[in-house]
Amino acid sequence: MEFKKCERCGCFFLSESNVCENCSSKDNLEISKLRNYFENEVPATSVDSISIDTGITVKNLNRYLENEEFSKFSSKLNINT
Ligand SMILES: [Zn+2]
């Protein structure tokens, strides 16, 4: 275990994950929102439009879309990596 900088709020914390405990609950909420979005709507073709539709920031979206479970969606999007 090492100190990491939270990718969401920038605070330092001790954990194996990429975000602190405070933010991981927010992350989980937004990830389930995103999961719903992909299940129920015709997904937008850009991260910007998904951000507008879901209210999730582009920065966070890019992070979630790196997850394995969203890879089939993210491969269709124009993501600057
Ligand atoms: Zn945080």
Coordinates of N, CA and C and ligand atoms in Angstrom, one line a residue:
M1 N 0.8 -1.2 0.0 CA 0.0 0.0 0.0 C 0.9 1.2 0.0
E2 N 0.4 2.2 -0.7 CA 1.2 3.5 -0.8 C 0.2 4.7 -0.8
F3 N 0.7 5.8 -0.5 CA -0.1 7.0 -0.6 C -0.4 7.3 -2.1
K4 N -1.7 7.6 -2.4 CA -2.1 7.9 -3.7 C -2.8 9.2 -3.7
K5 N -2.8 9.9 -4.8 CA -3.6 11.1 -5.0 C -4.9 10.8 -5.6
C6 N -6.0 11.1 -5.0 CA -7.3 10.8 -5.5 C -7.5 11.5 -6.8
E7 N -8.0 10.7 -7.8 CA -8.2 11.2 -9.1 C -9.4 12.1 -9.2
R8 N -10.2 12.1 -8.2 CA -11.4 13.0 -8.2 C -11.2 14.3 -7.5
C9 N -10.8 14.2 -6.2 CA -10.7 15.4 -5.4 C -9.3 15.9 -5.2
G10 N -8.3 15.0 -5.5 CA -6.9 15.4 -5.4 C -6.3 15.2 -4.0
C11 N -7.1 14.7 -3.0 CA -6.5 14.5 -1.7 C -5.7 13.3 -1.7
F12 N -4.8 13.2 -0.7 CA -3.9 12.0 -0.6 C -4.6 11.0 0.4
F13 N -4.4 9.7 0.0 CA -5.1 8.7 0.8 C -4.3 7.4 0.7
L14 N -4.6 6.5 1.5 CA -3.9 5.2 1.5 C -4.8 4.1 1.1
S15 N -4.6 3.6 -0.1 CA -5.5 2.6 -0.6 C -5.0 2.0 -1.9
E16 N -5.6 0.9 -2.3 CA -5.2 0.3 -3.6 C -6.0 0.9 -4.8
S17 N -7.1 1.6 -4.5 CA -7.9 2.1 -5.6 C -7.3 3.5 -6.1
N18 N -8.0 4.0 -7.1 CA -7.5 5.3 -7.6 C -8.2 6.5 -7.1
V19 N -9.3 6.3 -6.3 CA -9.9 7.4 -5.7 C -10.1 7.2 -4.2
C20 N -10.3 8.2 -3.4 CA -10.4 8.1 -1.9 C -11.7 7.5 -1.6
E21 N -11.9 7.2 -0.3 CA -13.2 6.6 0.1 C -14.4 7.5 -0.1
N22 N -14.2 8.8 0.2 CA -15.3 9.7 -0.1 C -15.8 9.7 -1.5
C23 N -14.8 9.7 -2.4 CA -15.1 9.7 -3.8 C -15.5 8.4 -4.4
S24 N -15.1 7.3 -3.8 CA -15.5 6.0 -4.4 C -17.0 5.8 -4.3
S25 N -17.7 6.3 -3.3 CA -19.1 6.2 -3.3 C -19.8 7.0 -4.3
K26 N -19.2 8.2 -4.6 CA -19.7 9.0 -5.7 C -19.4 8.4 -7.1
D27 N -18.2 7.8 -7.2 CA -17.9 7.0 -8.4 C -18.9 5.9 -8.6
N28 N -19.2 5.1 -7.6 CA -20.1 4.0 -7.7 C -21.5 4.5 -8.2
L29 N -21.9 5.6 -7.6 CA -23.2 6.2 -8.1 C -23.2 6.5 -9.5
E30 N -22.2 7.2 -9.9 CA -22.1 7.6 -11.3 C -21.9 6.5 -12.3
I31 N -21.1 5.5 -11.8 CA -20.9 4.3 -12.7 C -22.3 3.6 -12.9
S32 N -23.1 3.5 -11.9 CA -24.4 2.8 -12.1 C -25.3 3.6 -12.9
K33 N -25.2 5.0 -12.8 CA -25.9 5.9 -13.7 C -25.5 5.6 -15.2
L34 N -24.2 5.5 -15.4 CA -23.7 5.3 -16.7 C -24.1 4.0 -17.3
R35 N -24.1 3.0 -16.4 CA -24.5 1.6 -16.8 C -25.9 1.7 -17.3
N36 N -26.8 2.3 -16.5 CA -28.2 2.5 -16.9 C -28.3 3.2 -18.2
Y37 N -27.5 4.3 -18.3 CA -27.6 5.1 -19.6 C -27.3 4.2 -20.8
F38 N -26.3 3.4 -20.7 CA -25.9 2.6 -21.9 C -27.0 1.5 -22.1
E39 N -27.7 1.1 -21.0 CA -28.7 0.0 -21.2 C -30.0 0.6 -21.8
N40 N -30.3 1.8 -21.4 CA -31.6 2.3 -21.8 C -31.7 3.3 -22.9
E41 N -30.6 3.9 -23.2 CA -30.7 4.9 -24.3 C -29.8 4.5 -25.4
V42 N -30.0 5.1 -26.5 CA -29.1 5.0 -27.6 C -27.9 5.8 -27.3
P43 N -26.7 5.2 -27.0 CA -25.6 6.0 -26.5 C -25.2 7.0 -27.4
A44 N -24.8 8.2 -26.9 CA -24.3 9.3 -27.7 C -22.9 8.8 -28.3
T45 N -22.5 9.5 -29.3 CA -21.2 9.1 -29.9 C -20.0 9.9 -29.4
S46 N -20.2 10.8 -28.5 CA -19.1 11.5 -28.0 C -19.2 11.6 -26.5
V47 N -18.0 11.7 -25.8 CA -18.0 11.8 -24.4 C -18.7 13.1 -23.9
D48 N -18.6 14.1 -24.7 CA -19.2 15.4 -24.4 C -20.7 15.2 -24.3
S49 N -21.3 14.6 -25.2 CA -22.8 14.4 -25.2 C -23.2 13.5 -24.0
I50 N -22.4 12.5 -23.8 CA -22.8 11.6 -22.6 C -22.7 12.4 -21.3
S51 N -21.7 13.3 -21.3 CA -21.6 14.2 -20.1 C -22.8 15.1 -19.9
I52 N -23.3 15.6 -21.0 CA -24.5 16.4 -20.9 C -25.7 15.6 -20.5
D53 N -25.8 14.4 -21.1 CA -27.0 13.5 -20.8 C -27.0 13.0 -19.4
T54 N -25.8 12.7 -18.9 CA -25.8 12.1 -17.6 C -25.4 13.0 -16.4
G55 N -24.9 14.2 -16.8 CA -24.4 15.1 -15.7 C -23.1 14.7 -15.1
I56 N -22.4 13.7 -15.7 CA -21.1 13.3 -15.2 C -20.1 14.1 -15.9
T57 N -19.0 14.6 -15.2 CA -18.0 15.4 -15.9 C -17.2 14.5 -16.9
V58 N -16.7 15.2 -17.9 CA -15.9 14.5 -19.0 C -14.7 13.8 -18.3
K59 N -14.1 14.5 -17.4 CA -12.9 13.9 -16.7 C -13.3 12.6 -16.1
N60 N -14.4 12.6 -15.4 CA -14.8 11.3 -14.7 C -15.2 10.3 -15.7
L61 N -15.9 10.7 -16.7 CA -16.4 9.8 -17.8 C -15.2 9.1 -18.4
N62 N -14.2 9.8 -18.8 CA -13.0 9.2 -19.4 C -12.4 8.1 -18.5
R63 N -12.5 8.4 -17.2 CA -11.9 7.5 -16.2 C -12.8 6.2 -16.2
Y64 N -14.1 6.4 -16.1 CA -15.0 5.2 -16.1 C -14.9 4.4 -17.3
L65 N -14.8 5.1 -18.5 CA -14.8 4.4 -19.8 C -13.6 3.5 -20.0
E66 N -12.6 3.7 -19.1 CA -11.4 2.8 -19.2 C -11.7 1.5 -18.5
N67 N -12.8 1.4 -17.8 CA -13.2 0.1 -17.2 C -13.6 -0.9 -18.2
E68 N -13.2 -2.1 -18.0 CA -13.4 -3.3 -18.8 C -14.9 -3.3 -19.3
E69 N -15.8 -3.1 -18.3 CA -17.2 -3.3 -18.6 C -17.8 -2.3 -19.6
F70 N -17.1 -1.2 -19.8 CA -17.6 -0.2 -20.8 C -16.8 -0.2 -22.1
S71 N -15.8 -1.1 -22.2 CA -14.9 -1.1 -23.3 C -15.7 -1.2 -24.6
K72 N -16.8 -2.0 -24.7 CA -17.5 -2.1 -26.0 C -18.1 -0.8 -26.4
F73 N -18.4 0.1 -25.4 CA -19.0 1.4 -25.7 C -17.9 2.4 -26.0
S74 N -16.9 2.4 -25.2 CA -15.8 3.4 -25.3 C -15.1 3.2 -26.6
S75 N -15.1 2.0 -27.2 CA -14.4 1.8 -28.4 C -15.1 2.5 -29.6
K76 N -16.4 2.8 -29.4 CA -17.1 3.5 -30.4 C -17.0 5.0 -30.3
L77 N -16.5 5.5 -29.2 CA -16.4 6.9 -28.9 C -15.1 7.5 -29.3
N78 N -15.1 8.8 -29.6 CA -13.8 9.5 -29.8 C -13.3 9.9 -28.5
I79 N -12.4 9.1 -28.0 CA -11.8 9.5 -26.7 C -10.3 9.9 -26.9
N80 N -10.0 11.0 -26.4 CA -8.6 11.4 -26.5 C -7.8 10.8 -25.3
T81 N -6.9 9.9 -25.7 CA -6.2 9.3 -24.6 C -4.7 9.6 -24.7
Ligands
ZN1 ZN -11.4 12.0 -3.4

